[in-house]
Amino acid sequence: MAVTDLFAGEIATELLKLLFSISRKSCPCKSSAESLMASVNELMPIIQEIKYSGVELPSNRQFQLDSLSRTLTEGLELSRKVLASNRWNVYKNLQLARKMEKMEKKISTFINGPLQTHILADVHHMRFETTERFDKLDWSAKRLEERIGNLKIGLGGGGGGVGGWMDEAVKRVEEERKWDGSFGQNFYLGLGIEEGKRKVKEMVFEREIFNVVGICGIGGSGKTTLANEICRDDQVRRHFENRILFLTVSQSPNVEQLRAKILGFITGADGMGGMGNDLVQKWNFQFEWRIGAPALIVLDDVWSLKVLEQLIYKVAGCKTLVVSRFKFQTVFDATYNVELLRGDEAISLFCHSAFGKTSIPLAADSNLVKQIVDECKGLPLALKVIGASLRDQPEMYWASAKKRLSRGEPICESHESKLHDRMAISTQFLSKKVRECFLDLGSFPEDKKIPLDVLINVWVEIHDLDDEEAFAILVELSDKNLLTLVRDARAGDKYSSYYEICVVQHDVLRDLAIHLSSCGDVNGCKRLLMPRREAQLPKEWERNADRPFNAQIVSIHTGEMNEMDWFRMDFPKAEVLILNFSANEFLLPPFIDDMPKLRALVMINYSTSNAIVGNFSVFSNLANLKSLWLEKVSLARLTEFTVPLKKLRKISLILCKINNSLDDSVIDLSHIFPCLLELTIDHCEDLIQLPSSISRLQSLKSLSITNCHNLEKLPPNLGNLKSLQILRLYACPTLKMLPPSISDLVCLKFLDISQCVNLKALPEGIGKLSRLEKIDMRECSLMKLPYSVASLESLRVVICDEDVSCLWMDLKKVNLDVQVAEKCFSLDWLDDC
């Protein structure tokens, strides 16, 4: 994990606002469920009394009462399930909440429809003594209807508030932020981390003869956490004058790229673009160079001695800290072996994950807790993940987990493979769909951030979820420590783009997902994965290419691929294809033709330069494609698109070279992508102007053009996008004006022009945007506002700089929240370049 991840922070309150739509359909409704149960219990005897009072009713009316009786019984059973539901099981709670909504509609239909009519008709035939019963029934029905009306999820949470489990999640996440990594910084004192820091610091800068120091230990033992703490240590930062470089190497490293970054850091040439590679070639490794200031280089997750030797530089004053599961004795001058937790330390960490406390609660079975902790053998990651998986579970789950854990051998360096058996316990308490989503995480490369947009799209397409369900599963996996959410400082409200938020996963958990996804027959696997980057496709795939592969997800991780490197494969059931590669040229696999059900295609290039991608013509056969993510590729051959992709809904172009491929003279976007809903273009430096054909994408709801520093002009007819709800133009410093037609975007709800530093004014007709709810205009050069802004009747939030805030406040608009933004400068995205 890169050191910048530490400062990005885990998901916090802002991200929870992004999940607000889930909170309105989740399950903070236990009190309402109790009220419903009380009402049903009160109403049911009355219904039974009418049915069996001896008064003969017409068959159709008897049938209506029977139906109402069955419906109330179902509501009673559903209420019991809600009251018994585990508050941390977000996905299950979301399903129960939706059932409650359906129950509300069903009962309301009875009460307001046939039941009222039939009962009123019966009044004329009932005896005098039944009048009192009818009054009681009518009163109870109204009372039940009123209580059911209160079942609307999220009442009382208006204006951005959250309720129920979302409130709990806020508190839990805020507390989790105090526990950085596997432990909290203050908690380290009791977990031996201070002793480890002291010993490593002594090796690193108190002993001049130690130039390369290793931190070694089993996966999940806290090696990276210790290295991160050392980088944060004030004494270390003073000693190295804040010259600290943290790099993640991984099992599939780009060695040349890493060497260029290290040399650029040492020489101060890290901001000189492609000159890094030239410097590497000219560097003489045979003798020591003397560079003025001291520096610390941290190489995390190193697996190969051959790779490590290429990353060690002989520079006076430069120290290298290597984090690895292996002891490279020929390179290390000294080694610190991370110690596993003992006794009370292990119990404290486990209890924090399982109970939210640092000790065993009085109500818990102390012996059972200690037995489970003992089975974790002091491994921090196992203590944290298994503890979270047992949180709020009944005692029988704990006993079952203890039995399963006890079947494994002790976890130690010589038995690391047994870690999977123990960690698998944490997935056995997940629902089937949540567990499947966890296993999908093995489809992505190690030590790389997973863009949230990519992950959500995969889950939506593979598991037939909607966005709300996918987010609920994401929160549940995060709560159980099976993944970590990382956001940038701007992300988090309901208009945030998913790509501003990433998912990271510990190597051990990723390996666990791959381990649990594996099966004996490669042709029958649901996920066909390449766990590590290889020069070519696995031989096993080629040996079995004569039979169809039944995988739904296919994930490939290679270097440069040309026509001769591919072979034909048949994927009749494949719905997601993930192409991870590191190359300057990359030919799309011809077997895409044999993926008739493909719905999501992800291409991510991890090279230092954009890849020229060939064989775009295969897209002509992807009639069912819904989502396309292209990262760090050249679009020079986009003209090979010839057949309209009528089902394509989302396109994301990240760090791509546009090469004029979007020009109207080259391609008509509205013809090729007639049903596009979302278009994202981010960090595309050669994008100078948007083509006018974008304005003909009549179904487009979200247009995000961000960090495109050379964008000068928007199409004058942009206002033709009558369905557009989100327009994001963040960090486009060359953009000088918005087209006047923007005032015709009748559905626009969010406008982001922040960091458009040369944008001097808003269009005069902006007041016509009657549905506009939020404007983000921080770090703009606006000196005045058009008079028409006073007519923005739906505007509720404006984010701006302090000198502009007074202009908005002078409007004295009721219900307008003017927020003065703190300046935020972040280059975290460079870690993945």
Short mmCIF file of C-alpha atoms in Angstrom, two decimals, residues 525-795:
data_model
loop_
_atom_site.label_atom_id
_atom_site.label_comp_id
_atom_site.label_asym_id
_atom_site.label_seq_id
_atom_site.Cartn_x
_atom_site.Cartn_y
_atom_site.Cartn_z
CA CYS A 525 -14.82 -22.34 -13.20
CA LYS A 526 -17.14 -19.37 -12.69
CA ARG A 527 -14.10 -17.06 -12.66
CA LEU A 528 -11.17 -17.63 -15.00
CA LEU A 529 -8.33 -15.62 -13.48
CA MET A 530 -4.61 -14.93 -13.91
CA PRO A 531 -3.45 -14.22 -10.33
CA ARG A 532 -0.13 -12.71 -11.47
CA ARG A 533 1.13 -10.92 -14.54
CA GLU A 534 2.59 -13.36 -17.06
CA ALA A 535 4.24 -12.95 -20.45
CA GLN A 536 1.58 -15.13 -22.06
CA LEU A 537 -1.70 -16.86 -21.32
CA PRO A 538 -1.53 -19.91 -19.04
CA LYS A 539 -0.62 -23.19 -20.72
CA GLU A 540 -3.52 -24.86 -18.95
CA TRP A 541 -5.94 -22.58 -20.81
CA GLU A 542 -4.38 -23.50 -24.15
CA ARG A 543 -4.51 -27.22 -23.39
CA ASN A 544 -8.25 -26.96 -22.71
CA ALA A 545 -9.13 -24.50 -25.47
CA ASP A 546 -10.85 -27.25 -27.47
CA ARG A 547 -13.79 -27.10 -25.04
CA PRO A 548 -15.93 -24.06 -24.08
CA PHE A 549 -15.05 -22.15 -20.91
CA ASN A 550 -18.08 -21.51 -18.70
CA ALA A 551 -16.61 -18.55 -16.79
CA GLN A 552 -18.77 -15.48 -16.18
CA ILE A 553 -15.73 -13.34 -15.33
CA VAL A 554 -12.49 -13.56 -17.31
CA SER A 555 -9.49 -11.65 -15.94
CA ILE A 556 -6.23 -11.51 -17.90
CA HIS A 557 -2.95 -9.93 -16.74
CA THR A 558 -0.15 -9.81 -19.31
CA GLY A 559 2.45 -7.62 -20.96
CA GLU A 560 2.44 -6.67 -24.62
CA MET A 561 0.24 -8.93 -26.73
CA ASN A 562 0.13 -9.28 -30.51
CA GLU A 563 -1.84 -11.52 -32.84
CA MET A 564 0.45 -14.52 -32.41
CA ASP A 565 0.19 -14.43 -28.61
CA TRP A 566 -3.55 -15.13 -28.59
CA PHE A 567 -5.35 -18.37 -29.35
CA ARG A 568 -9.02 -19.02 -29.93
CA MET A 569 -11.15 -19.62 -26.84
CA ASP A 570 -14.91 -20.03 -26.58
CA PHE A 571 -16.69 -18.13 -23.76
CA PRO A 572 -20.44 -18.64 -24.24
CA LYS A 573 -21.30 -17.42 -20.71
CA ALA A 574 -18.73 -14.65 -20.17
CA GLU A 575 -20.32 -11.39 -19.02
CA VAL A 576 -17.25 -9.49 -17.75
CA LEU A 577 -13.80 -9.27 -19.35
CA ILE A 578 -10.98 -7.54 -17.44
CA LEU A 579 -7.78 -6.90 -19.40
CA ASN A 580 -4.89 -5.80 -17.16
CA PHE A 581 -1.67 -5.23 -19.05
CA SER A 582 1.55 -3.26 -19.15
CA ALA A 583 2.51 -2.43 -22.74
CA ASN A 584 3.00 0.23 -25.39
CA GLU A 585 1.00 -1.79 -27.89
CA PHE A 586 -1.83 -4.20 -27.17
CA LEU A 587 -4.01 -6.18 -29.52
CA LEU A 588 -7.50 -6.93 -28.29
CA PRO A 589 -8.01 -10.71 -28.05
CA PRO A 590 -9.82 -12.17 -31.06
CA PHE A 591 -11.89 -14.44 -28.79
CA ILE A 592 -13.98 -11.40 -27.80
CA ASP A 593 -15.95 -12.44 -30.88
CA ASP A 594 -16.87 -15.58 -28.94
CA MET A 595 -18.31 -13.70 -25.96
CA PRO A 596 -21.91 -13.10 -27.09
CA LYS A 597 -23.09 -12.24 -23.56
CA LEU A 598 -20.30 -9.78 -22.69
CA ARG A 599 -21.78 -6.84 -20.77
CA ALA A 600 -18.75 -5.15 -19.16
CA LEU A 601 -15.27 -4.63 -20.61
CA VAL A 602 -12.44 -3.18 -18.52
CA MET A 603 -9.03 -2.34 -20.02
CA ILE A 604 -6.34 -0.95 -17.68
CA ASN A 605 -2.78 -0.32 -18.82
CA TYR A 606 -0.19 -0.11 -16.03
CA SER A 607 2.66 1.01 -18.27
CA THR A 608 4.26 4.45 -18.05
CA SER A 609 2.95 5.42 -21.49
CA ASN A 610 -0.37 5.08 -23.28
CA ALA A 611 -0.87 1.86 -25.21
CA ILE A 612 -1.95 1.79 -28.84
CA VAL A 613 -4.80 -0.69 -28.90
CA GLY A 614 -5.58 -2.63 -32.03
CA ASN A 615 -8.45 -4.76 -33.24
CA PHE A 616 -11.21 -2.38 -32.14
CA SER A 617 -13.31 -3.99 -34.86
CA VAL A 618 -14.24 -6.80 -32.43
CA PHE A 619 -16.61 -4.33 -30.76
CA SER A 620 -18.93 -4.75 -33.72
CA ASN A 621 -20.01 -8.10 -32.29
CA LEU A 622 -20.63 -6.89 -28.72
CA ALA A 623 -24.34 -6.29 -29.06
CA ASN A 624 -24.93 -6.71 -25.29
CA LEU A 625 -22.08 -4.50 -24.02
CA LYS A 626 -23.33 -2.08 -21.35
CA SER A 627 -20.17 -0.73 -19.70
CA LEU A 628 -16.76 0.21 -21.11
CA TRP A 629 -13.75 1.37 -19.02
CA LEU A 630 -10.55 2.34 -20.88
CA GLU A 631 -7.52 3.49 -18.91
CA LYS A 632 -4.21 4.78 -20.27
CA VAL A 633 -4.80 3.73 -23.86
CA SER A 634 -4.66 5.60 -27.15
CA LEU A 635 -7.96 6.00 -28.99
CA ALA A 636 -6.40 6.52 -32.41
CA ARG A 637 -8.33 3.58 -33.82
CA LEU A 638 -11.70 4.37 -32.34
CA THR A 639 -12.91 4.87 -35.90
CA GLU A 640 -13.00 1.08 -36.22
CA PHE A 641 -16.35 1.29 -34.39
CA THR A 642 -18.80 0.78 -37.22
CA VAL A 643 -21.90 -0.84 -35.72
CA PRO A 644 -23.95 1.09 -33.14
CA LEU A 645 -23.65 -0.31 -29.61
CA LYS A 646 -27.29 0.17 -28.70
CA LYS A 647 -27.06 -1.27 -25.18
CA LEU A 648 -23.93 0.62 -24.08
CA ARG A 649 -24.81 2.76 -21.06
CA LYS A 650 -21.47 3.84 -19.53
CA ILE A 651 -18.13 4.92 -21.03
CA SER A 652 -15.13 5.93 -18.92
CA LEU A 653 -11.93 7.22 -20.55
CA ILE A 654 -9.21 7.63 -17.91
CA LEU A 655 -5.69 8.92 -18.66
CA CYS A 656 -6.31 8.24 -22.36
CA LYS A 657 -4.92 9.91 -25.46
CA ILE A 658 -7.87 11.16 -27.47
CA ASN A 659 -5.90 11.83 -30.71
CA ASN A 660 -8.82 13.77 -32.24
CA SER A 661 -10.70 10.48 -32.36
CA LEU A 662 -13.85 12.14 -30.97
CA ASP A 663 -13.98 14.82 -33.66
CA ASP A 664 -17.20 15.10 -35.63
CA SER A 665 -15.28 14.43 -38.85
CA VAL A 666 -14.10 11.10 -37.42
CA ILE A 667 -17.04 9.67 -35.49
CA ASP A 668 -20.65 10.49 -34.70
CA LEU A 669 -21.00 9.61 -31.01
CA SER A 670 -24.77 9.81 -31.10
CA HIS A 671 -24.86 7.20 -33.88
CA ILE A 672 -22.37 4.75 -32.34
CA PHE A 673 -23.62 5.15 -28.75
CA PRO A 674 -27.32 6.01 -29.14
CA CYS A 675 -28.41 5.03 -25.61
CA LEU A 676 -25.43 6.29 -23.57
CA LEU A 677 -26.32 7.41 -20.03
CA GLU A 678 -22.92 8.28 -18.52
CA LEU A 679 -19.75 9.62 -20.15
CA THR A 680 -16.61 10.21 -18.09
CA ILE A 681 -13.37 11.67 -19.47
CA ASP A 682 -10.62 12.15 -16.89
CA HIS A 683 -6.97 13.24 -17.17
CA CYS A 684 -7.04 13.24 -20.99
CA GLU A 685 -4.42 15.89 -21.66
CA ASP A 686 -4.90 16.22 -25.42
CA LEU A 687 -8.63 16.89 -25.26
CA ILE A 688 -9.00 20.45 -26.57
CA GLN A 689 -12.70 20.68 -27.32
CA LEU A 690 -15.74 18.45 -27.02
CA PRO A 691 -17.33 17.41 -30.30
CA SER A 692 -20.77 18.76 -31.08
CA SER A 693 -22.07 15.20 -31.57
CA ILE A 694 -22.07 14.86 -27.78
CA SER A 695 -24.99 17.26 -27.77
CA ARG A 696 -27.02 14.71 -29.71
CA LEU A 697 -26.75 12.05 -26.98
CA GLN A 698 -30.35 12.56 -25.97
CA SER A 699 -30.35 9.92 -23.20
CA LEU A 700 -27.15 11.21 -21.51
CA LYS A 701 -27.69 11.85 -17.79
CA SER A 702 -24.12 12.39 -16.54
CA LEU A 703 -21.24 14.16 -18.32
CA SER A 704 -17.94 14.35 -16.41
CA ILE A 705 -14.94 16.10 -17.98
CA THR A 706 -12.32 16.34 -15.24
CA ASN A 707 -8.61 17.16 -15.02
CA CYS A 708 -8.46 17.86 -18.75
CA HIS A 709 -6.04 20.76 -18.57
CA ASN A 710 -6.15 21.70 -22.26
CA LEU A 711 -9.91 21.71 -22.71
CA GLU A 712 -10.76 25.11 -24.20
CA LYS A 713 -14.27 24.85 -25.51
CA LEU A 714 -17.59 23.14 -24.97
CA PRO A 715 -20.04 22.64 -27.85
CA PRO A 716 -22.36 25.65 -28.24
CA ASN A 717 -25.42 23.41 -28.45
CA LEU A 718 -24.71 21.61 -25.17
CA GLY A 719 -28.16 22.68 -24.01
CA ASN A 720 -29.68 20.05 -26.28
CA LEU A 721 -28.92 17.43 -23.62
CA LYS A 722 -32.42 17.56 -22.20
CA SER A 723 -31.88 14.50 -19.96
CA LEU A 724 -28.58 15.68 -18.41
CA GLN A 725 -28.66 15.76 -14.60
CA ILE A 726 -24.95 16.00 -13.72
CA LEU A 727 -22.40 18.23 -15.47
CA ARG A 728 -18.93 17.99 -13.95
CA LEU A 729 -16.15 20.19 -15.39
CA TYR A 730 -13.71 19.91 -12.51
CA ALA A 731 -10.08 21.09 -12.94
CA CYS A 732 -10.24 22.30 -16.55
CA PRO A 733 -8.06 25.42 -16.12
CA THR A 734 -8.04 26.45 -19.82
CA LEU A 735 -11.82 26.59 -20.08
CA LYS A 736 -12.83 30.27 -20.19
CA MET A 737 -16.60 30.21 -20.62
CA LEU A 738 -19.69 28.05 -20.49
CA PRO A 739 -21.96 28.12 -23.54
CA PRO A 740 -25.14 30.19 -23.04
CA SER A 741 -27.19 27.16 -24.03
CA ILE A 742 -26.36 25.59 -20.68
CA SER A 743 -29.44 27.38 -19.39
CA ASP A 744 -31.52 24.97 -21.50
CA LEU A 745 -30.45 21.92 -19.46
CA VAL A 746 -33.88 21.58 -17.94
CA CYS A 747 -33.06 18.46 -15.87
CA LEU A 748 -29.66 19.60 -14.52
CA LYS A 749 -29.29 19.03 -10.77
CA PHE A 750 -25.54 19.39 -10.18
CA LEU A 751 -22.96 21.68 -11.76
CA ASP A 752 -19.26 21.35 -10.87
CA ILE A 753 -16.92 24.03 -12.25
CA SER A 754 -14.39 23.90 -9.41
CA GLN A 755 -10.73 24.61 -10.22
CA CYS A 756 -11.69 26.08 -13.59
CA VAL A 757 -9.42 28.98 -12.72
CA ASN A 758 -9.94 30.91 -15.99
CA LEU A 759 -13.71 30.72 -15.91
CA LYS A 760 -14.72 34.34 -15.28
CA ALA A 761 -18.52 34.26 -15.31
CA LEU A 762 -21.62 32.13 -15.24
CA PRO A 763 -24.06 32.38 -18.17
CA GLU A 764 -26.66 35.12 -17.72
CA GLY A 765 -29.49 32.67 -18.23
CA ILE A 766 -28.40 30.24 -15.55
CA GLY A 767 -31.45 31.19 -13.49
CA LYS A 768 -33.59 29.14 -15.88
CA LEU A 769 -32.18 25.91 -14.36
CA SER A 770 -35.18 25.34 -12.15
CA ARG A 771 -34.04 21.90 -10.98
CA LEU A 772 -30.43 22.81 -10.12
CA GLU A 773 -29.76 21.69 -6.54
CA LYS A 774 -26.02 22.12 -6.08
CA ILE A 775 -23.12 24.14 -7.51
CA ASP A 776 -19.47 23.41 -6.73
CA MET A 777 -17.37 26.41 -7.78
CA ARG A 778 -14.39 26.34 -5.44
CA GLU A 779 -11.12 27.82 -6.74
CA CYS A 780 -12.78 29.69 -9.62
CA SER A 781 -12.05 33.28 -10.65
CA LEU A 782 -15.64 34.48 -10.62
CA MET A 783 -15.92 38.07 -9.40
CA LYS A 784 -19.68 38.50 -9.79
CA LEU A 785 -22.84 36.49 -10.20
CA PRO A 786 -25.53 37.03 -12.84
CA TYR A 787 -28.75 38.51 -11.49
CA SER A 788 -30.69 35.44 -12.60
CA VAL A 789 -29.13 33.21 -9.89
CA ALA A 790 -31.80 34.57 -7.57
CA SER A 791 -34.30 32.55 -9.61
CA LEU A 792 -32.66 29.19 -8.90
CA GLU A 793 -35.60 27.93 -6.88
CA SER A 794 -34.25 24.41 -6.22
CA LEU A 795 -30.70 25.46 -5.31
#
